[in-house]
Amino acid sequence: MSLTTSGQGSGTPSVQGQVLQGNRSWAQIVGRSQHSTISNGIRRKAIILYEDEKFLEKDRAMKASAALQRALRPEGVFFDFGAAFPNKTAVYKALKSSFPTVLGAKPIPGRRALLEVSFGSEQEANKAIQEGLEMNGIVYKGTPTVSSETEFVQVHLHDLYLVDKEDLLQAITNAMDHFGKIAQIRMYIDQETEMFEGEATVVLDRTIPKNMPEDHYADLDSREVYFPDWDDMIQVTFKGCPPKCRYCGGPHRKAECPKLAAIVCYECKEKGHIRRRCPYQREQRAQKKKHTSQSNFEDLDDGDMLDAYERKKQKMKEKEKEKEDEEDNVMVDVQAKNVSEDLENNTVVEAMTMDAIEPQDSKENGDEI
């Protein structure tokens, strides 16, 4: 952002072609500039382009396993009752009524109401999965447990080509299917305008199929993935992805950047940082600030310190007096208002006699009102 002058010889500062009225701080100028930028798309909603039929079951089972901090029992079945768990006694009674061989049940802590159930026979376990448990007219189908070796990886795709849904789905599938079995693909659009902004996610099931080698899927070890449909590299991020240098953009941390290590500081002549980030200069500024504050304190003698204390004490007294005066003024205003209201009421009530409103002491002394 640059500060320019509007008009010829006017000398009036302006930011991005807009004239600044009055004196404004740089914080206000920067704040106004930031408000005028385009939204970064935080308010988004997802559209599912593809989803494997077993993905939700596996995902729920993995979340339940993570909540229990152990693998689910191989013979177990768990039920998802949504956000609110029904009455536990009613659920247990319904389980015993529908499945006589039920062995036990255990609630799974978390945001959703999940219940792990063990059955005494494989037939009843299959019945719970296929037919489900009916309560209050709602059928809750059981979900079988999954292997603890199931591995889901969510990959975020950035700066995608702005194409229609069919072309986007095909491009993502062709680029990501060799990293794992695609379980879900979602594209993100603006919540208000439904405009696609080039962001999407893909969930990969990287569980190695049976009788397949360990290198069945390609390693996901880069922040860039080649998209053959577009003949271009697309930026991706995922949990555990390699670091990205904030200085040169390489696959390493900034502290390990070889280009930054070759830079010579103009202040201390050491390598590895610029003058603005110089630790020696930073230490000098801190020491100077500390020395200045101590020097100002040491320059004060006892008389100066006493005078400063008396001035502060006098200011506190003046503030207290001003506060008392304000309270007195408020009380006077309230009393005047009450008197005015009383006078108005007295003029309205004409039927009242003068003796009724005359004070007692006036009657005794014979004074007139």
Tab-separated table of C-alpha atoms in Angstrom:
chain	number	residue	atom	x	y	z
A	1	MET	CA	0.000	0.000	0.000
A	2	SER	CA	1.411	3.389	-0.963
A	3	LEU	CA	0.541	6.892	0.191
A	4	THR	CA	-0.119	9.229	-2.725
A	5	THR	CA	-1.466	12.771	-3.139
A	6	SER	CA	-4.756	13.467	-4.859
A	7	GLY	CA	-5.012	16.379	-7.229
A	8	GLN	CA	-2.213	18.620	-8.386
A	9	GLY	CA	-0.446	20.351	-5.552
A	10	SER	CA	-3.283	19.686	-3.142
A	11	GLY	CA	-1.133	17.718	-0.726
A	12	THR	CA	-4.152	15.738	0.455
A	13	PRO	CA	-3.133	12.146	1.276
A	14	SER	CA	-5.102	9.307	-0.260
A	15	VAL	CA	-5.020	5.523	-0.043
A	16	GLN	CA	-5.827	3.488	-3.157
A	17	GLY	CA	-7.352	6.541	-4.837
A	18	GLN	CA	-9.581	7.512	-1.867
A	19	VAL	CA	-9.012	10.873	-0.197
A	20	LEU	CA	-8.488	10.720	3.548
A	21	GLN	CA	-10.668	13.166	5.454
A	22	GLY	CA	-9.015	14.603	8.553
A	23	ASN	CA	-6.017	13.218	10.427
A	24	ARG	CA	-5.918	9.430	10.695
A	25	SER	CA	-3.365	7.090	12.163
A	26	TRP	CA	-1.615	4.467	10.083
A	27	ALA	CA	-3.514	1.784	12.028
A	28	GLN	CA	-6.796	3.233	10.730
A	29	ILE	CA	-5.432	3.425	7.198
A	30	VAL	CA	-4.243	-0.181	7.244
A	31	GLY	CA	-7.513	-1.343	8.811
A	32	ARG	CA	-9.534	0.359	6.079
A	33	SER	CA	-7.327	-1.189	3.424
A	34	GLN	CA	-7.834	-4.664	4.880
A	35	HIS	CA	-11.616	-4.244	4.996
A	36	SER	CA	-11.634	-3.474	1.268
A	37	THR	CA	-9.968	-6.744	0.282
A	38	ILE	CA	-11.830	-9.774	-1.049
A	39	SER	CA	-13.086	-12.310	1.499
A	40	ASN	CA	-10.861	-15.365	1.930
A	41	GLY	CA	-13.848	-17.727	1.643
A	42	ILE	CA	-14.201	-18.778	5.276
A	43	ARG	CA	-17.984	-19.089	4.943
A	44	ARG	CA	-18.138	-22.135	2.702
A	45	LYS	CA	-20.304	-25.176	2.244
A	46	ALA	CA	-19.331	-28.549	0.823
A	47	ILE	CA	-20.824	-30.416	-2.115
A	48	ILE	CA	-20.129	-34.152	-2.214
A	49	LEU	CA	-19.029	-35.154	-5.713
A	50	TYR	CA	-18.353	-38.791	-4.832
A	51	GLU	CA	-18.663	-40.997	-1.750
A	52	ASP	CA	-17.981	-44.690	-1.284
A	53	GLU	CA	-20.947	-46.601	0.135
A	54	LYS	CA	-18.859	-47.995	3.019
A	55	PHE	CA	-17.092	-44.736	3.843
A	56	LEU	CA	-19.517	-43.413	6.476
A	57	GLU	CA	-19.599	-46.745	8.303
A	58	LYS	CA	-15.818	-46.947	8.395
A	59	ASP	CA	-15.489	-43.306	9.384
A	60	ARG	CA	-17.915	-43.668	12.304
A	61	ALA	CA	-16.171	-46.822	13.465
A	62	MET	CA	-12.761	-45.137	13.388
A	63	LYS	CA	-14.045	-42.126	15.342
A	64	ALA	CA	-15.609	-44.431	17.918
A	65	SER	CA	-12.336	-46.317	18.225
A	66	ALA	CA	-10.458	-43.043	18.682
A	67	ALA	CA	-12.908	-41.944	21.401
A	68	LEU	CA	-12.392	-45.208	23.300
A	69	GLN	CA	-8.626	-45.029	22.701
A	70	ARG	CA	-8.689	-48.686	21.702
A	71	ALA	CA	-9.815	-50.822	18.797
A	72	LEU	CA	-13.460	-51.855	18.725
A	73	ARG	CA	-14.182	-55.500	19.471
A	74	PRO	CA	-14.079	-57.603	16.277
A	75	GLU	CA	-17.487	-59.124	17.027
A	76	GLY	CA	-19.026	-55.835	18.149
A	77	VAL	CA	-21.640	-53.611	16.545
A	78	PHE	CA	-22.186	-49.980	17.404
A	79	PHE	CA	-25.250	-47.774	17.017
A	80	ASP	CA	-25.304	-44.069	16.185
A	81	PHE	CA	-28.234	-42.271	17.860
A	82	GLY	CA	-27.314	-38.825	16.571
A	83	ALA	CA	-26.551	-35.765	18.657
A	84	ALA	CA	-28.819	-36.620	21.621
A	85	PHE	CA	-28.598	-39.950	23.404
A	86	PRO	CA	-32.043	-41.423	24.223
A	87	ASN	CA	-32.926	-42.700	27.663
A	88	LYS	CA	-30.299	-45.329	28.446
A	89	THR	CA	-32.734	-47.581	30.304
A	90	ALA	CA	-35.155	-47.527	27.365
A	91	VAL	CA	-32.338	-48.377	24.935
A	92	TYR	CA	-31.143	-51.307	27.033
A	93	LYS	CA	-34.683	-52.670	27.370
A	94	ALA	CA	-35.210	-52.405	23.609
A	95	LEU	CA	-31.917	-54.230	22.978
A	96	LYS	CA	-32.826	-57.089	25.297
A	97	SER	CA	-36.293	-57.328	23.794
A	98	SER	CA	-35.082	-57.397	20.173
A	99	PHE	CA	-31.861	-59.374	20.706
A	100	PRO	CA	-32.145	-61.994	23.491
A	101	THR	CA	-28.461	-63.000	23.244
A	102	VAL	CA	-27.074	-59.487	23.767
A	103	LEU	CA	-24.052	-59.659	26.072
A	104	GLY	CA	-23.532	-56.038	26.995
A	105	ALA	CA	-23.364	-52.430	25.844
A	106	LYS	CA	-21.019	-49.506	26.464
A	107	PRO	CA	-21.667	-45.803	25.659
A	108	ILE	CA	-18.871	-44.160	23.668
A	109	PRO	CA	-17.991	-40.614	24.831
A	110	GLY	CA	-18.058	-37.853	22.258
A	111	ARG	CA	-20.291	-35.326	20.534
A	112	ARG	CA	-22.500	-37.990	18.975
A	113	ALA	CA	-24.424	-40.601	20.950
A	114	LEU	CA	-22.630	-43.854	20.070
A	115	LEU	CA	-23.200	-47.219	21.742
A	116	GLU	CA	-20.963	-50.277	21.379
A	117	VAL	CA	-22.931	-53.545	21.679
A	118	SER	CA	-21.729	-57.162	21.814
A	119	PHE	CA	-23.982	-60.056	20.788
A	120	GLY	CA	-23.827	-63.728	21.708
A	121	SER	CA	-24.437	-64.956	18.174
A	122	GLU	CA	-23.354	-63.897	14.714
A	123	GLN	CA	-26.951	-64.124	13.489
A	124	GLU	CA	-28.152	-61.434	15.899
A	125	ALA	CA	-25.160	-59.233	15.072
A	126	ASN	CA	-26.080	-59.435	11.381
A	127	LYS	CA	-29.716	-58.742	12.273
A	128	ALA	CA	-28.670	-55.577	14.140
A	129	ILE	CA	-26.720	-54.445	11.075
A	130	GLN	CA	-29.348	-55.274	8.455
A	131	GLU	CA	-32.644	-54.645	10.295
A	132	GLY	CA	-31.531	-52.353	13.106
A	133	LEU	CA	-33.089	-51.366	16.414
A	134	GLU	CA	-36.509	-49.684	16.416
A	135	MET	CA	-37.282	-47.061	19.064
A	136	ASN	CA	-40.156	-44.558	19.034
A	137	GLY	CA	-40.839	-45.255	15.378
A	138	ILE	CA	-37.200	-44.673	14.351
A	139	VAL	CA	-34.952	-47.484	13.117
A	140	TYR	CA	-31.285	-47.231	14.131
A	141	LYS	CA	-29.168	-49.607	12.071
A	142	GLY	CA	-26.004	-51.016	13.562
A	143	THR	CA	-22.579	-50.500	12.052
A	144	PRO	CA	-19.994	-53.285	12.023
A	145	THR	CA	-16.564	-52.599	13.421
A	146	VAL	CA	-13.662	-52.118	11.050
A	147	SER	CA	-10.110	-53.306	11.213
A	148	SER	CA	-7.764	-51.231	13.312
A	149	GLU	CA	-5.465	-51.133	10.279
A	150	THR	CA	-7.878	-48.909	8.327
A	151	GLU	CA	-6.098	-45.682	7.407
A	152	PHE	CA	-7.925	-42.600	6.141
A	153	VAL	CA	-6.036	-39.541	4.917
A	154	GLN	CA	-7.813	-36.284	4.103
A	155	VAL	CA	-6.028	-34.272	1.417
A	156	HIS	CA	-6.858	-30.608	0.826
A	157	LEU	CA	-6.536	-29.445	-2.790
A	158	HIS	CA	-5.821	-25.756	-3.379
A	159	ASP	CA	-6.030	-23.446	-6.399
A	160	LEU	CA	-7.799	-25.944	-8.635
A	161	TYR	CA	-8.898	-25.163	-12.162
A	162	LEU	CA	-12.340	-23.530	-12.314
A	163	VAL	CA	-14.219	-26.185	-14.272
A	164	ASP	CA	-17.621	-27.872	-14.000
A	165	LYS	CA	-18.344	-30.658	-11.517
A	166	GLU	CA	-17.920	-33.555	-13.967
A	167	ASP	CA	-14.519	-32.367	-15.206
A	168	LEU	CA	-13.393	-31.616	-11.654
A	169	LEU	CA	-14.406	-35.077	-10.435
A	170	GLN	CA	-12.591	-36.772	-13.310
A	171	ALA	CA	-9.427	-34.694	-12.856
A	172	ILE	CA	-9.239	-35.372	-9.108
A	173	THR	CA	-9.918	-39.092	-9.571
A	174	ASN	CA	-7.239	-39.506	-12.244
A	175	ALA	CA	-4.673	-37.645	-10.138
A	176	MET	CA	-5.337	-39.147	-6.694
A	177	ASP	CA	-6.413	-42.766	-7.220
A	178	HIS	CA	-2.847	-44.116	-7.210
A	179	PHE	CA	-2.309	-42.656	-3.696
A	180	GLY	CA	-5.158	-44.755	-2.238
A	181	LYS	CA	-8.736	-45.858	-2.731
A	182	ILE	CA	-10.883	-42.745	-3.053
A	183	ALA	CA	-13.530	-42.761	-0.320
A	184	GLN	CA	-14.949	-39.255	-0.710
A	185	ILE	CA	-14.498	-36.126	-2.846
A	186	ARG	CA	-15.940	-32.774	-1.828
A	187	MET	CA	-15.776	-29.371	-3.507
A	188	TYR	CA	-16.296	-26.143	-1.558
A	189	ILE	CA	-18.409	-23.205	-2.697
A	190	ASP	CA	-19.237	-19.829	-1.218
A	191	GLN	CA	-22.155	-20.144	1.176
A	192	GLU	CA	-24.072	-17.114	-0.114
A	193	THR	CA	-23.353	-17.069	-3.851
A	194	GLU	CA	-22.482	-20.780	-4.391
A	195	MET	CA	-19.422	-19.693	-6.368
A	196	PHE	CA	-16.639	-22.269	-6.728
A	197	GLU	CA	-13.281	-20.855	-5.614
A	198	GLY	CA	-10.950	-23.709	-6.516
A	199	GLU	CA	-10.882	-25.588	-3.186
A	200	ALA	CA	-11.689	-29.281	-2.629
A	201	THR	CA	-10.848	-32.239	-0.389
A	202	VAL	CA	-10.395	-35.914	-1.113
A	203	VAL	CA	-10.438	-38.685	1.513
A	204	LEU	CA	-8.143	-41.603	0.683
A	205	ASP	CA	-8.387	-45.090	2.149
A	206	ARG	CA	-4.743	-46.135	2.206
A	207	THR	CA	-5.413	-49.544	3.763
A	208	ILE	CA	-3.375	-52.105	1.816
A	209	PRO	CA	-5.715	-54.737	0.304
A	210	LYS	CA	-5.085	-58.379	1.080
A	211	ASN	CA	-2.421	-60.172	-0.961
A	212	MET	CA	-1.054	-56.827	-2.149
A	213	PRO	CA	2.521	-55.536	-1.640
A	214	GLU	CA	3.302	-52.764	0.816
A	215	ASP	CA	4.048	-50.344	-2.028
A	216	HIS	CA	0.643	-50.912	-3.654
A	217	TYR	CA	-0.131	-47.202	-3.252
A	218	ALA	CA	2.275	-44.387	-4.070
A	219	ASP	CA	3.775	-42.443	-1.170
A	220	LEU	CA	2.055	-39.162	-0.397
A	221	ASP	CA	5.152	-37.160	0.503
A	222	SER	CA	4.917	-33.878	-1.390
A	223	ARG	CA	2.950	-30.657	-1.268
A	224	GLU	CA	2.437	-30.824	-5.031
A	225	VAL	CA	0.538	-33.445	-7.041
A	226	TYR	CA	0.605	-33.766	-10.803
A	227	PHE	CA	-2.817	-33.579	-12.502
A	228	PRO	CA	-2.553	-35.268	-15.915
A	229	ASP	CA	-5.890	-33.890	-17.129
A	230	TRP	CA	-4.541	-30.351	-16.822
A	231	ASP	CA	-0.826	-31.127	-17.221
A	232	ASP	CA	-0.128	-29.005	-14.153
A	233	MET	CA	1.053	-29.284	-10.549
A	234	ILE	CA	-1.584	-28.630	-7.858
A	235	GLN	CA	-0.821	-27.565	-4.290
A	236	VAL	CA	-2.013	-30.019	-1.606
A	237	THR	CA	-1.852	-30.166	2.195
A	238	PHE	CA	-2.546	-33.020	4.578
A	239	LYS	CA	-1.728	-34.107	8.106
A	240	GLY	CA	1.971	-34.878	8.310
A	241	CYS	CA	2.804	-33.222	4.990
A	242	PRO	CA	6.385	-31.994	4.481
A	243	PRO	CA	7.178	-28.498	5.762
A	244	LYS	CA	7.362	-25.529	3.424
A	245	CYS	CA	10.022	-22.866	3.822
A	246	ARG	CA	8.545	-19.401	4.314
A	247	TYR	CA	11.629	-17.850	2.714
A	248	CYS	CA	12.287	-19.810	-0.480
A	249	GLY	CA	9.264	-22.148	-0.635
A	250	GLY	CA	11.387	-25.306	-0.553
A	251	PRO	CA	10.486	-28.581	1.221
A	252	HIS	CA	12.204	-27.660	4.481
A	253	ARG	CA	11.777	-25.392	7.476
A	254	LYS	CA	12.908	-21.789	7.415
A	255	ALA	CA	15.577	-22.447	10.049
A	256	GLU	CA	17.091	-25.093	7.749
A	257	CYS	CA	16.919	-23.039	4.537
A	258	PRO	CA	20.252	-23.156	2.647
A	259	LYS	CA	19.525	-19.876	0.838
A	260	LEU	CA	18.855	-18.066	4.101
A	261	ALA	CA	22.013	-19.536	5.627
A	262	ALA	CA	24.109	-17.782	2.963
A	263	ILE	CA	22.732	-14.312	3.733
A	264	VAL	CA	25.051	-11.939	5.667
A	265	CYS	CA	23.533	-9.560	8.232
A	266	TYR	CA	24.520	-5.893	7.744
A	267	GLU	CA	24.437	-5.311	11.517
A	268	CYS	CA	26.491	-8.111	13.074
A	269	LYS	CA	28.085	-9.527	9.883
A	270	GLU	CA	26.898	-13.016	10.829
A	271	LYS	CA	25.194	-15.386	8.377
A	272	GLY	CA	21.715	-16.837	8.554
A	273	HIS	CA	19.518	-13.769	9.057
A	274	ILE	CA	18.827	-10.268	7.800
A	275	ARG	CA	19.345	-7.042	9.740
A	276	ARG	CA	15.668	-6.732	10.648
A	277	ARG	CA	15.832	-10.171	12.337
A	278	CYS	CA	19.251	-9.666	13.918
A	279	PRO	CA	19.315	-11.057	17.486
A	280	TYR	CA	22.245	-8.772	18.387
A	281	GLN	CA	20.310	-5.652	17.357
A	282	ARG	CA	17.237	-6.888	19.207
A	283	GLU	CA	19.297	-7.343	22.383
A	284	GLN	CA	20.757	-3.854	21.989
A	285	ARG	CA	17.292	-2.292	21.763
A	286	ALA	CA	16.142	-4.167	24.869
A	287	GLN	CA	19.200	-3.058	26.876
A	288	LYS	CA	18.803	0.541	25.717
A	289	LYS	CA	15.150	0.605	26.730
A	290	LYS	CA	15.972	-0.863	30.137
A	291	HIS	CA	18.848	1.594	30.692
A	292	THR	CA	16.681	4.590	29.715
A	293	SER	CA	13.924	3.680	32.160
A	294	GLN	CA	16.441	3.139	34.991
A	295	SER	CA	18.249	6.419	34.228
A	296	ASN	CA	15.034	8.427	34.350
A	297	PHE	CA	14.228	6.919	37.738
A	298	GLU	CA	17.736	7.454	39.157
A	299	ASP	CA	17.831	11.133	38.079
A	300	LEU	CA	15.012	11.934	40.523
A	301	ASP	CA	16.179	13.064	43.982
A	302	ASP	CA	14.133	12.821	47.174
A	303	GLY	CA	12.654	16.302	46.730
A	304	ASP	CA	11.502	15.598	43.180
A	305	MET	CA	9.926	12.321	44.232
A	306	LEU	CA	8.108	14.047	47.119
A	307	ASP	CA	6.836	16.810	44.817
A	308	ALA	CA	5.595	14.219	42.344
A	309	TYR	CA	3.768	12.396	45.134
A	310	GLU	CA	2.138	15.622	46.385
A	311	ARG	CA	1.025	16.561	42.852
A	312	LYS	CA	-0.517	13.141	42.367
A	313	LYS	CA	-2.239	13.368	45.754
A	314	GLN	CA	-3.628	16.828	44.903
A	315	LYS	CA	-4.997	15.574	41.587
A	316	MET	CA	-6.757	12.720	43.344
A	317	LYS	CA	-8.386	15.176	45.773
A	318	GLU	CA	-9.530	17.393	42.895
A	319	LYS	CA	-11.082	14.413	41.134
A	320	GLU	CA	-12.917	13.382	44.298
A	321	LYS	CA	-14.238	16.950	44.748
A	322	GLU	CA	-15.433	17.073	41.140
A	323	LYS	CA	-17.210	13.770	41.638
A	324	GLU	CA	-18.937	15.053	44.802
A	325	ASP	CA	-20.004	18.253	42.999
A	326	GLU	CA	-21.507	16.203	40.182
A	327	GLU	CA	-23.458	14.096	42.681
A	328	ASP	CA	-24.728	17.267	44.434
A	329	ASN	CA	-25.843	18.731	41.103
A	330	VAL	CA	-27.719	15.555	40.308
A	331	MET	CA	-29.499	15.661	43.682
A	332	VAL	CA	-30.434	19.332	43.147
A	333	ASP	CA	-31.880	18.536	39.732
A	334	VAL	CA	-33.905	15.665	41.168
A	335	GLN	CA	-35.260	17.833	43.998
A	336	ALA	CA	-36.166	20.631	41.599
A	337	LYS	CA	-37.974	18.170	39.390
A	338	ASN	CA	-39.933	16.813	42.361
A	339	VAL	CA	-40.910	20.346	43.459
A	340	SER	CA	-42.075	21.181	39.952
A	341	GLU	CA	-44.219	18.061	39.841
A	342	ASP	CA	-45.730	18.895	43.242
A	343	LEU	CA	-46.653	22.396	42.075
A	344	GLU	CA	-48.335	21.024	38.971
A	345	ASN	CA	-50.335	18.558	41.056
A	346	ASN	CA	-51.415	21.342	43.444
A	347	THR	CA	-52.775	23.491	40.628
A	348	VAL	CA	-54.751	20.582	39.218
A	349	VAL	CA	-56.380	19.665	42.532
A	350	GLU	CA	-58.504	22.811	42.945
A	351	ALA	CA	-60.997	21.221	45.313
A	352	MET	CA	-58.465	20.971	48.094
A	353	THR	CA	-58.663	23.681	50.741
A	354	MET	CA	-55.814	25.914	51.770
A	355	ASP	CA	-55.924	24.417	55.262
A	356	ALA	CA	-55.275	20.953	53.859
A	357	ILE	CA	-52.030	21.997	52.159
A	358	GLU	CA	-50.853	24.503	54.805
A	359	PRO	CA	-47.923	23.271	56.992
A	360	GLN	CA	-48.653	22.709	60.694
A	361	ASP	CA	-46.175	25.307	61.914
A	362	SER	CA	-47.747	27.965	59.676
A	363	LYS	CA	-51.137	27.327	61.264
A	364	GLU	CA	-49.741	27.842	64.727
A	365	ASN	CA	-47.876	31.054	63.867
A	366	GLY	CA	-50.665	32.463	61.732
A	367	ASP	CA	-48.377	32.844	58.685
A	368	GLU	CA	-49.724	32.948	55.193
A	369	ILE	CA	-48.568	30.764	52.355
